[in-house]
Tab-separated table of C-alpha atoms in Angstrom:
chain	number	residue	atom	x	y	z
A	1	UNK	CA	80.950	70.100	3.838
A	2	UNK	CA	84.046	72.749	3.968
A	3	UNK	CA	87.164	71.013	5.209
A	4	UNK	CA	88.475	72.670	8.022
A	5	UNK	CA	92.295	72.958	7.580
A	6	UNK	CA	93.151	73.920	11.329
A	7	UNK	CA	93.534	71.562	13.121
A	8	UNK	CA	94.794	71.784	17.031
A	9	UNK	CA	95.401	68.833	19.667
A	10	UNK	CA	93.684	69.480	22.976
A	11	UNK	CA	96.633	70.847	24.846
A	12	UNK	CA	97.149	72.921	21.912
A	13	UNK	CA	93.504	74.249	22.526
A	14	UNK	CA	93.925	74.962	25.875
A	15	UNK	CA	97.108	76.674	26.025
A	16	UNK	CA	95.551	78.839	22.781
A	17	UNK	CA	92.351	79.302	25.306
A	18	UNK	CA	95.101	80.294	28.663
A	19	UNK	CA	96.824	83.028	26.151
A	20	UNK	CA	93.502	84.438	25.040
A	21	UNK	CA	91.983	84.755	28.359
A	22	UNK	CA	95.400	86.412	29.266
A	23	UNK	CA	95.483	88.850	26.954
A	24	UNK	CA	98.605	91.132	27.493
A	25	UNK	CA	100.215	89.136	30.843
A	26	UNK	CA	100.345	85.449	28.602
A	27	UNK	CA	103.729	83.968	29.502
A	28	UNK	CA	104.982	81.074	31.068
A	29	UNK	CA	103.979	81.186	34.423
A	30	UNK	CA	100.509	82.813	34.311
A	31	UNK	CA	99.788	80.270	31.025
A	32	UNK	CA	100.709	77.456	33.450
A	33	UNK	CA	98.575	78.619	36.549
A	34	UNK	CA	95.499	79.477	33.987
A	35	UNK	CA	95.506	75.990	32.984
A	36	UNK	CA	95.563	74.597	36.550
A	37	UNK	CA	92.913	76.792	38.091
A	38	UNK	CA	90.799	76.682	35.301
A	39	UNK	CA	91.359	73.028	33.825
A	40	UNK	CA	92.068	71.377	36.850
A	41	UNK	CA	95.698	70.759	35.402
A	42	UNK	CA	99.304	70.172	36.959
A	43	UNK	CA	101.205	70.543	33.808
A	44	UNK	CA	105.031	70.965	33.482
A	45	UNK	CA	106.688	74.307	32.194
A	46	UNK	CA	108.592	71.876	29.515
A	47	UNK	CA	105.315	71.043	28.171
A	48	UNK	CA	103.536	74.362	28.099
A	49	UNK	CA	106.851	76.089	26.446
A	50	UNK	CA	107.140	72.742	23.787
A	51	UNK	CA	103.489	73.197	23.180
A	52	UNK	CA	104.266	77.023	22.702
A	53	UNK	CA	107.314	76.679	20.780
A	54	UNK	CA	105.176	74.253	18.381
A	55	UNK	CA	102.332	77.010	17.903
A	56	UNK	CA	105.117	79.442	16.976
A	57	UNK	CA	106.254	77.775	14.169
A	58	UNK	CA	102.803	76.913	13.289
A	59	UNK	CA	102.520	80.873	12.754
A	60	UNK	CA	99.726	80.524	15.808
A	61	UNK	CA	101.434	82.482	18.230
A	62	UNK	CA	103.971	84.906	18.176
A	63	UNK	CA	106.097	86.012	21.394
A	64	UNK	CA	108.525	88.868	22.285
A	65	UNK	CA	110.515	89.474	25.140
A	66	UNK	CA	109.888	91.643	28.674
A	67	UNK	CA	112.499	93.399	30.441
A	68	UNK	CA	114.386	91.088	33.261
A	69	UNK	CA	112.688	91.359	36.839
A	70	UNK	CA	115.140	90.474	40.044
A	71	UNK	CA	112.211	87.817	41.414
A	72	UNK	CA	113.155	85.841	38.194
A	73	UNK	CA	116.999	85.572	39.066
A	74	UNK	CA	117.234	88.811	36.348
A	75	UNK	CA	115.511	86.802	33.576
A	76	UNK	CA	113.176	87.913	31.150
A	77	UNK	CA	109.799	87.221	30.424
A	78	UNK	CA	108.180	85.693	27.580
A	79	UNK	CA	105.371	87.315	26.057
A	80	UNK	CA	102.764	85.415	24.181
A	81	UNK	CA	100.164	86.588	22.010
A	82	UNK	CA	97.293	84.786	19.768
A	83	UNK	CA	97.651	85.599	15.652
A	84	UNK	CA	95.345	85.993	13.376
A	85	UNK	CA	96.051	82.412	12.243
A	86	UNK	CA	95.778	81.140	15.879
A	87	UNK	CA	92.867	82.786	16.698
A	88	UNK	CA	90.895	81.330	13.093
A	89	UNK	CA	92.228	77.634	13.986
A	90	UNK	CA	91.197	78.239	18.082
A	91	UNK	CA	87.344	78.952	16.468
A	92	UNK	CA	87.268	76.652	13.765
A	93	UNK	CA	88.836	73.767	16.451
A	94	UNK	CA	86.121	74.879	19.012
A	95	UNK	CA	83.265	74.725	16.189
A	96	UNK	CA	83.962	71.509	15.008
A	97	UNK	CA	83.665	69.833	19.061
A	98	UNK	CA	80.410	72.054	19.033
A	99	UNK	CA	79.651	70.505	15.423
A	100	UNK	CA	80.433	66.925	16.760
A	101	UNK	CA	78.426	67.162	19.772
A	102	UNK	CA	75.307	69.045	18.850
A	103	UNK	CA	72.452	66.709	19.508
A	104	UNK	CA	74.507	64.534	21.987
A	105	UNK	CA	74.568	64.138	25.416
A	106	UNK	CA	76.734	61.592	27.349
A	107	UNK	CA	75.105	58.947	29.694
A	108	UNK	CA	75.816	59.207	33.539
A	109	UNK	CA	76.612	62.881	33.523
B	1	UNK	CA	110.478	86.896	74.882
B	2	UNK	CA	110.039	83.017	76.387
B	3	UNK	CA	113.788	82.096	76.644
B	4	UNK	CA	113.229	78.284	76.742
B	5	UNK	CA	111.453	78.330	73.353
B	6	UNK	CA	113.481	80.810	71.861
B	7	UNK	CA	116.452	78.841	69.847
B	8	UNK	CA	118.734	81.907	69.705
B	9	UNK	CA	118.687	82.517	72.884
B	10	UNK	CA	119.468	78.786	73.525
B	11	UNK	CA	122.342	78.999	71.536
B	12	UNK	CA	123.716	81.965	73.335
B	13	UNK	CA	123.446	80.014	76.797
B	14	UNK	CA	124.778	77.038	75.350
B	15	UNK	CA	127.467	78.812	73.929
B	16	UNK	CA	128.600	80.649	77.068
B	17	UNK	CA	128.081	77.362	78.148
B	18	UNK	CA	130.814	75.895	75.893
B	19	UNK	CA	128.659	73.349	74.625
B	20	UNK	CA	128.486	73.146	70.170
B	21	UNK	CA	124.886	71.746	70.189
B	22	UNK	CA	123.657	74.845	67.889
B	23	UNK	CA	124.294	76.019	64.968
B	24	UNK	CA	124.286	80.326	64.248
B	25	UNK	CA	124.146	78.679	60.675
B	26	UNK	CA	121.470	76.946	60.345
B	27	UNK	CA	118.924	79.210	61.985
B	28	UNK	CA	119.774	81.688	59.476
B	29	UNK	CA	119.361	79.002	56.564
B	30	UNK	CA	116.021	78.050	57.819
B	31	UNK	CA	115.475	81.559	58.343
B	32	UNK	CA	114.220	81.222	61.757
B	33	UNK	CA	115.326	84.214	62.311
B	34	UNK	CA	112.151	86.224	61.082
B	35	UNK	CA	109.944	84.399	63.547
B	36	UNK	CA	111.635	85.128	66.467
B	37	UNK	CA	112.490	88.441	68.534
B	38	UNK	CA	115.935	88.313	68.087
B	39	UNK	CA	117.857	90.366	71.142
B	40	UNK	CA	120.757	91.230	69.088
B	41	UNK	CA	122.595	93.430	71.181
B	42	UNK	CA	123.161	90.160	73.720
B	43	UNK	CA	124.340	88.126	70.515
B	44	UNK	CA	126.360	90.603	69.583
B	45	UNK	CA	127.681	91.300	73.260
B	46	UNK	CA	127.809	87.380	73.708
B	47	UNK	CA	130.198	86.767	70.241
B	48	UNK	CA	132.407	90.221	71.271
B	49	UNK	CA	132.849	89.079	74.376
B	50	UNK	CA	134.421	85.521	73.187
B	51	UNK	CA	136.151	86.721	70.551
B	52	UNK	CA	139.011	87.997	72.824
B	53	UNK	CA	139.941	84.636	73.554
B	54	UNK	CA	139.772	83.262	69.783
B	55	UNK	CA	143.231	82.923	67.567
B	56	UNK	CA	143.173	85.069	64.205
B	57	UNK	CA	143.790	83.497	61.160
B	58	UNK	CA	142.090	82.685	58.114
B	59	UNK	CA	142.212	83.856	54.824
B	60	UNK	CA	138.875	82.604	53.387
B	61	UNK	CA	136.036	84.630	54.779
B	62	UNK	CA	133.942	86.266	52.210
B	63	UNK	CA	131.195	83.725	52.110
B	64	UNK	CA	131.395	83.324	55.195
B	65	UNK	CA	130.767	86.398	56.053
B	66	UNK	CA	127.746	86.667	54.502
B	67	UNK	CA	126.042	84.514	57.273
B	68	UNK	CA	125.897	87.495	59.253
B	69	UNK	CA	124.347	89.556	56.542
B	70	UNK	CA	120.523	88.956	57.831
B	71	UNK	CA	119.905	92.670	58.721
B	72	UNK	CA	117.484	91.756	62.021
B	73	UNK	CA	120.236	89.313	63.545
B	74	UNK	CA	123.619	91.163	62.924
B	75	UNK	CA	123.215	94.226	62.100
B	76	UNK	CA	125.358	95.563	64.384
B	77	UNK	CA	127.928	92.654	63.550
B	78	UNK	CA	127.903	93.928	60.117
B	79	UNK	CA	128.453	97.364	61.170
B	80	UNK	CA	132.022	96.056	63.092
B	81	UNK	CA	133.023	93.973	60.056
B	82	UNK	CA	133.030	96.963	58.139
B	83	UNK	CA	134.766	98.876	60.364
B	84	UNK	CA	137.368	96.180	61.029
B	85	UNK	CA	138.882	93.332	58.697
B	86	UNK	CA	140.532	91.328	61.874
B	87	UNK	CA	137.239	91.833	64.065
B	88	UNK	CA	135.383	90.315	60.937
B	89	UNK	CA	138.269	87.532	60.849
B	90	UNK	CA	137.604	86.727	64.344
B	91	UNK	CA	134.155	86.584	64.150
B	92	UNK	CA	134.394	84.018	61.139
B	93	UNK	CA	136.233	82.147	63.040
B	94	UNK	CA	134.279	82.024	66.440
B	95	UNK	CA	131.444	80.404	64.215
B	96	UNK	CA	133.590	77.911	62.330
B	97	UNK	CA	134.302	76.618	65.469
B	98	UNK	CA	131.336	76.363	66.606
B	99	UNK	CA	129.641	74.789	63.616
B	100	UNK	CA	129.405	70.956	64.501
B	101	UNK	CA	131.262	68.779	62.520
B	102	UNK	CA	129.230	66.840	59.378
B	103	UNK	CA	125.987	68.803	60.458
B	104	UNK	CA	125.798	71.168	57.556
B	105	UNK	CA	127.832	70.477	54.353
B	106	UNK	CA	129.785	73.428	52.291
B	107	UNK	CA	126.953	73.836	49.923
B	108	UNK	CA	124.344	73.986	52.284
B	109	UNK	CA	126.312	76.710	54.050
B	110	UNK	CA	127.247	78.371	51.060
B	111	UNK	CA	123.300	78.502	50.008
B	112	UNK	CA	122.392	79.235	53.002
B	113	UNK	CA	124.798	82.456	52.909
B	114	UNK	CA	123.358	83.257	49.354
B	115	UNK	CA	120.136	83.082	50.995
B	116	UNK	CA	120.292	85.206	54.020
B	117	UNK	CA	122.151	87.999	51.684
B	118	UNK	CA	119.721	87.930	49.091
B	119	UNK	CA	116.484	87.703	51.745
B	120	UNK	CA	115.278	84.733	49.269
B	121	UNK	CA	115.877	81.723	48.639
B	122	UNK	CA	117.719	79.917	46.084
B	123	UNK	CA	116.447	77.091	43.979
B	124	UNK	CA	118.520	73.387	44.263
B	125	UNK	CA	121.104	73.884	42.555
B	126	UNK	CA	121.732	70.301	40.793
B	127	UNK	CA	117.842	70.818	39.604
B	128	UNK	CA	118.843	74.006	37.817
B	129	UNK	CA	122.107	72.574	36.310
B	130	UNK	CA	119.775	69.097	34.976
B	131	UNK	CA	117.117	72.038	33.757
B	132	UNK	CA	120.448	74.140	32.081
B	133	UNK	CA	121.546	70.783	30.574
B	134	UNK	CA	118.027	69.274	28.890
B	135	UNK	CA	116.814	73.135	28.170
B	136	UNK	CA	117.226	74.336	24.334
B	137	UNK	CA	119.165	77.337	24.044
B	138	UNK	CA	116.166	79.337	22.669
B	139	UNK	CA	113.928	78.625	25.370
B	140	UNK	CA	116.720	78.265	28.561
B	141	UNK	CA	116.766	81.504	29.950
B	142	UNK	CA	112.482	81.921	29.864
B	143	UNK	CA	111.785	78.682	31.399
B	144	UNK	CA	114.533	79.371	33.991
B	145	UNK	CA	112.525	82.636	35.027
B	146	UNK	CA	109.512	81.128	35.526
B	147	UNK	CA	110.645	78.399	36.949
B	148	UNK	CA	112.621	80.771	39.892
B	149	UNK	CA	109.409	83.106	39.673
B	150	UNK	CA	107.145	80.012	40.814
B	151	UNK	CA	109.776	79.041	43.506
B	152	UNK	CA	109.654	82.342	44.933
B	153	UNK	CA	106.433	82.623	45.063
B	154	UNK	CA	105.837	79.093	46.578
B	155	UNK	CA	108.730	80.070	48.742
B	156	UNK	CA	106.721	82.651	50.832
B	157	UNK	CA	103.407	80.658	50.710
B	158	UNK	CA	104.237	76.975	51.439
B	159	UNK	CA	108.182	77.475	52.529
B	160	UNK	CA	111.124	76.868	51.261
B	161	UNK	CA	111.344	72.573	51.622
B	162	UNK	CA	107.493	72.861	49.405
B	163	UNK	CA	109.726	74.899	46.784
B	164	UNK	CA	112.393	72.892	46.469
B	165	UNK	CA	110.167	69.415	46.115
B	166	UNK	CA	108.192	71.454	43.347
B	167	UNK	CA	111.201	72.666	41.310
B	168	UNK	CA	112.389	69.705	40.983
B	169	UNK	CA	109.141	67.954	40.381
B	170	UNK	CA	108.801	70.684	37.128
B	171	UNK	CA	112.663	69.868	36.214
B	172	UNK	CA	112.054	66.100	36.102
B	173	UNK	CA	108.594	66.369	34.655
B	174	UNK	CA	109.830	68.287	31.837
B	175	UNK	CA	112.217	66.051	30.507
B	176	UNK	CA	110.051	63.975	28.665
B	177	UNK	CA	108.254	66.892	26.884
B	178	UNK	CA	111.415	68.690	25.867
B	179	UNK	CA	112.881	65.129	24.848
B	180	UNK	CA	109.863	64.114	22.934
B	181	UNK	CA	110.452	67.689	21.009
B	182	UNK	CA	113.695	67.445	20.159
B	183	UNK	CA	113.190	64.209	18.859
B	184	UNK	CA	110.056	64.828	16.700
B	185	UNK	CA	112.318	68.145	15.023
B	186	UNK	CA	114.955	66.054	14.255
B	187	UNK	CA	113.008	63.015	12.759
B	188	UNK	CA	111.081	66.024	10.929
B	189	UNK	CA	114.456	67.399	9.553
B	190	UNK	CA	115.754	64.084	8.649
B	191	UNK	CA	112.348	63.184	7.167
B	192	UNK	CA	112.980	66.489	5.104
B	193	UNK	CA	116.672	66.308	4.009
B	194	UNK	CA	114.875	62.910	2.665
B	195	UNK	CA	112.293	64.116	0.659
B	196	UNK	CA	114.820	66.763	-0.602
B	197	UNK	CA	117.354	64.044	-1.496
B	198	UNK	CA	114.431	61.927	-3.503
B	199	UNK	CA	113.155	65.293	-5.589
B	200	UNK	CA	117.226	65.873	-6.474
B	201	UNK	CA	117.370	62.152	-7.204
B	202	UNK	CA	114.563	62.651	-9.548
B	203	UNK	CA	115.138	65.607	-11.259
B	204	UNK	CA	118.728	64.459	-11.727
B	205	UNK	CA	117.667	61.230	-13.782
């Protein structure tokens, strides 16, 4: 058995999941709202941009900032965008939940 | 245009009246004012017309002024302030007076002038100033954005009291993460000036 070196908490997983599915448009706000609509999640800005900021320095994500838009008080944007890295450890973190429940199904559901 | 449900119009009749029960204020800080047909040439006609009687003097009007900056209610008010200083120091006046005492505090009048200039609204102001104070520098002015982005866009759909309830939910609910953050970077950059200070320990022995 390979040991898998990647290794991502389940916020970590989602907010990796919101940027993918967002391809070019990942910032705060649309990372937020593609959690709730699709997770069923109310999170906090604080945590998605902690979570973020965390994925950064884990060489996950990398980010680069948009132009300033009036609607946002003439603050810029964010940008957010998977890495090679981030994209390996998003698989690797998926595979081993498909590894771990192959053969399994839970009672009641 | 149904006069008895119409709260403008009330205020103009109580006004001529000489009664202080409304407030030119707040309707434009609720921005009741895009709901209702507003008939502006009898508000205008209405303040003109009492203004002959009103003393002149005050020096600070520039917020004030921009009450009357809502383009469908004054905008032939704001086409006589430009044209004339003491007309615009009259006017200023006329509503001071008016105002009823303790009903709307400076801020409030002051956001509500930010908001009828800027046709949006603001965000609370002490939430942005906690959310300013617990923010890190690197991630301030980005969180700040989307947090007014949001707050616009709940603005329009749920109205402005919804907004305000949910900025300040996200301020206060973000605390904790950004705490828990900073704390876990510095215990990691204490736990490594440790290490560091053990390996120089041992190679110095």
């Amino acid at each position: 058995m390979v040991p898998r070196d990647y290794s991502l908490g389940e916020f970590e997983h989602l907010v990796l999941v919101a940027i993918l599915r967002l391809r070019e448009d990942a910032y705060g706000v649309t990372i937020r709202q593609e959690i709730e609509n699709r997770a069923g999640r109310d999170v906090s800005i604080g945590a998605i941009y902690t979570t973020l900021e965390r994925l950064e320095q884990k060489g996950y994500v990398k980010s680069r900032r948009g132009d300033p838009t009036p609607e946002r008080g003439g603050k810029a944007k964010r940008y957010f965008k998977l890495t090679a890295p981030g994209s390996k450890a998003l698989y690797e973190s998926r595979t081993t939940f498909d590894d771990m429940w192959r053969g399994l199904k839970p009672a009641g559901v | 245009m149904n006069e008895e449900k119409n709260p403008m119009t009330d205020y103009i009749t109580d006004v001529s009246s000489g009664s202080n029960t409304y407030d030119f204020d707040l309707y434009v800080s609720r921005q009741q004012i895009d709901k209702i047909v507003v008939d502006t040439n009898t508000l205008y006609e209405d303040i003109k017309k009492r203004l002959d009687t009103w003393p002149v003097s005050h020096s600070d009007l520039n917020e004030d002024v921009a009450l009357f900056s809502n383009e469908q209610a004054s905008h032939q008010l704001n086409l006589e302030l430009e044209r004339s200083p003491l007309k615009r120091a009259k006017i200023v006046r006329a509503v001071r007076w008016d105002r009823p005492r303790k009903s709307v505090n400076d801020t409030a009048i002051r956001k509500s002038a930010i908001t009828s200039q800027s046709g949006s609204a603001a965000p609370p102001c002490s939430a942005e100033k906690l959310a300013c104070f617990i923010l890190p520098k690197p991630m301030r002015d980005e969180m700040l954005g989307d947090l007014e982005q949001e707050f616009q866009m709940l603005c329009q759909k749920f109205g402005e009291g919804y907004a305000r309830k949910w900025y300040w939910g996200q301020v206060l609910r973000s605390v904790g993460p950004i705490v828990y953050y900073g704390i876990a970077k510095f215990a990691a950059l204490a736990w490594l000036g440790k290490a560091a200070q053990w390996i120089m320990s041992k190679l110095g022995t």
